[in-house]
Amino acid sequence: MGTIRAMTRRTTVFSAHQPAVAGPAQGGLTRRTLLAGGSLGLMALGLAGCAGGGPVYYTLAVVPGAVVPLPPGAPTVVEIRQPGIAGGLNRDRIVTADDGYRLSISSTGAWSDSLAEQLGRVLAGDLAQRLPNAGVFVENDAVSTTPQAIVELSVTRFSTNPQGFVALDGTVLVRRAGPAAATPVIQRVTLQGARAGNTLDMVRELSTLVGRLADLVARSLCALPPLPDPAQG
């Protein structure tokens, strides 16, 4: 299972030292200055303590699965389009629960980058591991080529469901590339994992569900109509 990385912002507090007191003639003033300085110092530390509780950042990870052999004529170059994310999920803070009428959002946990980018990247990594004889890249990737097949994903749930289980709901479309491509394969996806005791467990389980989605996509790619044989064209 992949490793989920959690990153925390740290706040460094700098404090100014009080100047040295020169001479007993300033004793009263010095005492007031020191008391005032001490109060300001405590105030600064209190504010720093409040500001130091920054978000904990989480990222999805690739979860290895079974290798799927490509049949003859199956696409060997696959493009993952950037997934569409439901508006309620498309935020920096992690949605931890969705009971159908109310979203629960983590007060401390946040995604390390946009959820759409993470999903596209991790799905591509999962798929590349399962289809080692195929090239898989994400839409608008720096390194890309002309695809033979396209994978599109729309996500409507990516959190715990009303029953308390981690779930991934959405729609996935797999099709041949090109204007003359055959009818695409469209599947409604409802994947359910285990319960999660905390945000880290939930993100780990969500990564596993993305891996299971990659298993489904790999089988769908292998089931696409074969490419026409150029020798017979």
Coordinates of C-alpha atoms in Angstrom, one line a residue:
M1 CA 0.0 0.0 0.0
G2 CA 1.3 3.5 -0.9
T3 CA 2.4 5.8 1.8
I4 CA 0.3 8.8 2.6
R5 CA 2.3 11.8 3.3
A6 CA 1.1 14.4 5.8
M7 CA 2.9 17.8 5.9
T8 CA 2.4 20.5 8.5
R9 CA 3.3 24.2 8.1
R10 CA 5.6 25.4 10.9
T11 CA 5.6 29.0 12.3
T12 CA 8.9 30.4 13.6
V13 CA 8.6 33.0 16.3
F14 CA 11.2 35.7 16.6
S15 CA 11.4 37.7 19.9
A16 CA 13.3 41.0 20.5
H17 CA 15.5 41.2 23.6
Q18 CA 15.1 44.1 26.0
P19 CA 18.1 46.4 26.0
A20 CA 20.4 46.3 29.1
V21 CA 19.6 48.7 31.9
A22 CA 22.4 51.3 32.6
G23 CA 22.4 52.8 36.1
P24 CA 20.2 52.7 39.2
A25 CA 18.7 56.2 38.5
Q26 CA 16.4 54.5 36.0
G27 CA 15.2 51.8 38.3
G28 CA 11.5 52.7 38.4
L29 CA 11.3 53.3 34.7
T30 CA 13.2 50.1 34.1
R31 CA 10.8 48.1 36.2
R32 CA 7.8 49.4 34.3
T33 CA 9.6 48.8 31.0
L34 CA 10.4 45.3 31.9
L35 CA 6.8 44.6 33.1
A36 CA 5.4 46.1 29.9
G37 CA 8.0 44.2 27.8
G38 CA 7.1 40.9 29.6
S39 CA 3.4 41.5 28.9
L40 CA 4.1 42.1 25.3
G41 CA 6.2 39.0 25.1
L42 CA 3.4 36.9 26.6
M43 CA 1.0 38.4 24.2
A44 CA 3.3 37.7 21.2
L45 CA 3.7 34.1 22.4
G46 CA -0.1 33.7 22.7
L47 CA -0.7 35.0 19.3
A48 CA 2.0 32.8 17.9
G49 CA 0.4 29.8 19.6
C50 CA -2.9 30.6 17.9
A51 CA -1.2 31.1 14.5
G52 CA 0.9 28.0 14.9
G53 CA -2.0 25.6 14.4
G54 CA -1.8 25.5 10.6
P55 CA -3.4 22.8 8.5
V56 CA -2.0 19.3 8.0
Y57 CA -1.6 18.6 4.3
Y58 CA -2.5 15.2 2.8
T59 CA -1.9 13.7 -0.6
L60 CA -3.3 10.6 -2.4
A61 CA -0.8 7.8 -3.2
V62 CA -0.6 5.1 -5.9
V63 CA -1.7 1.7 -4.6
P64 CA -0.3 -1.3 -6.6
G65 CA -2.7 -3.9 -8.1
A66 CA -2.7 -6.9 -10.4
V67 CA -1.0 -6.5 -13.8
V68 CA -3.5 -6.8 -16.7
P69 CA -2.1 -8.1 -20.0
L70 CA -3.1 -6.1 -23.0
P71 CA -4.9 -8.2 -25.7
P72 CA -3.9 -7.7 -29.4
G73 CA -5.3 -4.4 -30.7
A74 CA -5.8 -2.9 -27.3
P75 CA -4.8 0.8 -26.9
T76 CA -1.2 1.2 -25.8
V77 CA -1.3 5.0 -25.3
V78 CA -3.9 6.3 -22.9
E79 CA -4.8 9.8 -21.8
I80 CA -6.4 10.6 -18.5
R81 CA -8.5 13.7 -18.8
Q82 CA -8.5 16.0 -15.7
P83 CA -11.3 14.6 -13.5
G84 CA -14.5 16.7 -12.9
I85 CA -15.1 17.2 -9.1
A86 CA -18.4 18.1 -7.6
G87 CA -18.5 21.6 -6.3
G88 CA -18.9 20.6 -2.6
L89 CA -15.7 18.5 -2.8
N90 CA -13.7 21.1 -4.8
R91 CA -12.1 22.9 -1.9
D92 CA -8.7 23.0 0.0
R93 CA -10.1 21.5 3.2
I94 CA -10.9 17.8 3.1
V95 CA -14.5 16.8 3.1
T96 CA -14.6 14.0 5.7
A97 CA -18.3 13.1 5.5
D98 CA -21.3 13.5 3.1
D99 CA -24.6 12.3 4.5
G100 CA -26.6 13.5 1.5
Y101 CA -27.8 16.7 3.0
R102 CA -24.8 17.9 4.9
L103 CA -21.0 18.0 4.4
S104 CA -18.5 17.7 7.2
I105 CA -15.2 19.5 6.5
S106 CA -12.0 18.9 8.4
S107 CA -10.9 21.8 10.6
T108 CA -7.2 20.9 10.2
G109 CA -6.8 18.6 7.2
A110 CA -6.2 20.0 3.7
W111 CA -5.2 18.6 0.3
S112 CA -1.6 19.4 -0.6
D113 CA -2.8 20.4 -4.1
S114 CA -6.1 20.5 -6.0
L115 CA -8.1 17.3 -5.7
A116 CA -8.7 17.1 -9.5
E117 CA -4.9 17.2 -10.2
Q118 CA -4.3 14.6 -7.5
L119 CA -7.0 12.2 -8.8
G120 CA -5.7 12.5 -12.3
R121 CA -2.1 11.9 -11.4
V122 CA -2.8 9.0 -9.0
L123 CA -5.2 7.3 -11.4
A124 CA -2.6 7.6 -14.2
G125 CA 0.0 6.1 -11.8
D126 CA -2.3 3.3 -10.8
L127 CA -3.2 2.5 -14.4
A128 CA 0.4 2.6 -15.6
Q129 CA 1.3 0.0 -12.9
R130 CA -1.5 -2.3 -14.0
L131 CA -0.8 -1.8 -17.7
P132 CA 3.0 -1.9 -17.9
N133 CA 2.9 -2.3 -21.7
A134 CA 0.9 0.9 -22.2
G135 CA 1.9 4.5 -21.9
V136 CA -0.4 6.5 -19.6
F137 CA -0.3 10.3 -19.2
V138 CA -2.5 13.0 -17.8
E139 CA -4.1 15.8 -19.9
N140 CA -1.9 18.8 -20.3
D141 CA 1.1 16.8 -19.0
A142 CA 4.5 18.2 -20.0
V143 CA 5.3 14.9 -21.7
S144 CA 2.5 13.6 -23.9
T145 CA 1.7 12.1 -27.3
T146 CA -1.3 11.3 -29.4
P147 CA -3.5 9.0 -27.4
Q148 CA -5.3 5.9 -28.7
A149 CA -7.8 5.9 -25.8
I150 CA -9.3 8.5 -23.5
V151 CA -10.4 8.1 -19.9
E152 CA -12.8 10.7 -18.3
L153 CA -13.9 10.7 -14.7
S154 CA -16.5 12.7 -12.8
V155 CA -16.6 12.4 -9.0
T156 CA -19.6 13.1 -6.8
R157 CA -18.5 11.6 -3.5
F158 CA -15.0 11.2 -2.1
S159 CA -15.5 10.9 1.7
T160 CA -17.3 8.8 4.1
N161 CA -20.9 8.0 3.2
P162 CA -24.1 8.1 5.4
Q163 CA -23.3 4.6 6.6
G164 CA -19.8 5.7 7.8
F165 CA -17.8 3.9 5.2
V166 CA -15.2 5.6 3.0
A167 CA -16.7 5.8 -0.5
L168 CA -16.0 7.0 -4.1
D169 CA -19.0 7.6 -6.3
G170 CA -18.9 9.0 -9.8
T171 CA -19.0 8.2 -13.5
V172 CA -16.1 6.9 -15.7
L173 CA -16.0 7.0 -19.5
V174 CA -13.5 5.0 -21.5
R175 CA -13.4 5.4 -25.3
R176 CA -11.2 5.3 -28.3
A177 CA -9.6 8.5 -29.3
G178 CA -10.5 10.2 -32.6
P179 CA -13.7 11.5 -34.2
A180 CA -14.6 8.1 -35.7
A181 CA -14.3 6.2 -32.4
A182 CA -16.8 3.6 -31.4
T183 CA -19.5 4.2 -28.8
P184 CA -17.8 4.9 -25.4
V185 CA -18.1 2.7 -22.4
I186 CA -19.8 4.7 -19.6
Q187 CA -20.0 3.2 -16.1
R188 CA -21.6 4.5 -13.0
V189 CA -19.1 3.8 -10.2
T190 CA -19.9 3.2 -6.5
L191 CA -17.0 1.9 -4.5
Q192 CA -17.0 1.4 -0.8
G193 CA -14.1 0.8 1.5
A194 CA -13.6 0.4 5.3
R195 CA -14.5 2.8 8.1
A196 CA -11.9 5.4 8.9
G197 CA -11.0 6.5 12.4
N198 CA -9.2 9.7 11.4
T199 CA -8.4 11.8 8.3
L200 CA -5.2 9.9 7.6
D201 CA -7.0 6.6 7.5
M202 CA -9.7 8.1 5.3
V203 CA -7.1 9.4 2.8
R204 CA -5.3 6.0 2.8
E205 CA -8.7 4.2 2.1
L206 CA -9.5 6.7 -0.6
S207 CA -6.2 5.9 -2.3
T208 CA -7.2 2.2 -2.2
L209 CA -10.5 3.1 -3.8
V210 CA -8.8 5.0 -6.6
G211 CA -6.7 1.8 -7.1
R212 CA -9.9 -0.2 -7.4
L213 CA -11.1 2.3 -10.0
A214 CA -7.9 1.8 -11.9
D215 CA -8.6 -2.0 -12.0
L216 CA -12.0 -1.3 -13.5
V217 CA -10.6 1.2 -16.1
A218 CA -7.8 -1.3 -17.1
R219 CA -10.4 -4.0 -17.8
S220 CA -12.5 -1.5 -19.8
L221 CA -9.5 -0.5 -21.9
C222 CA -8.8 -4.1 -22.7
A223 CA -12.5 -4.6 -23.7
L224 CA -12.5 -1.7 -26.3
P225 CA -12.8 -2.8 -30.0
P226 CA -9.4 -3.5 -31.4
L227 CA -7.6 -0.9 -33.6
P228 CA -8.1 -1.6 -37.3
D229 CA -5.2 -3.4 -38.9
P230 CA -3.4 -1.0 -41.3
A231 CA -2.4 -3.9 -43.5
Q232 CA -6.1 -4.5 -44.2
G233 CA -6.9 -0.8 -44.7

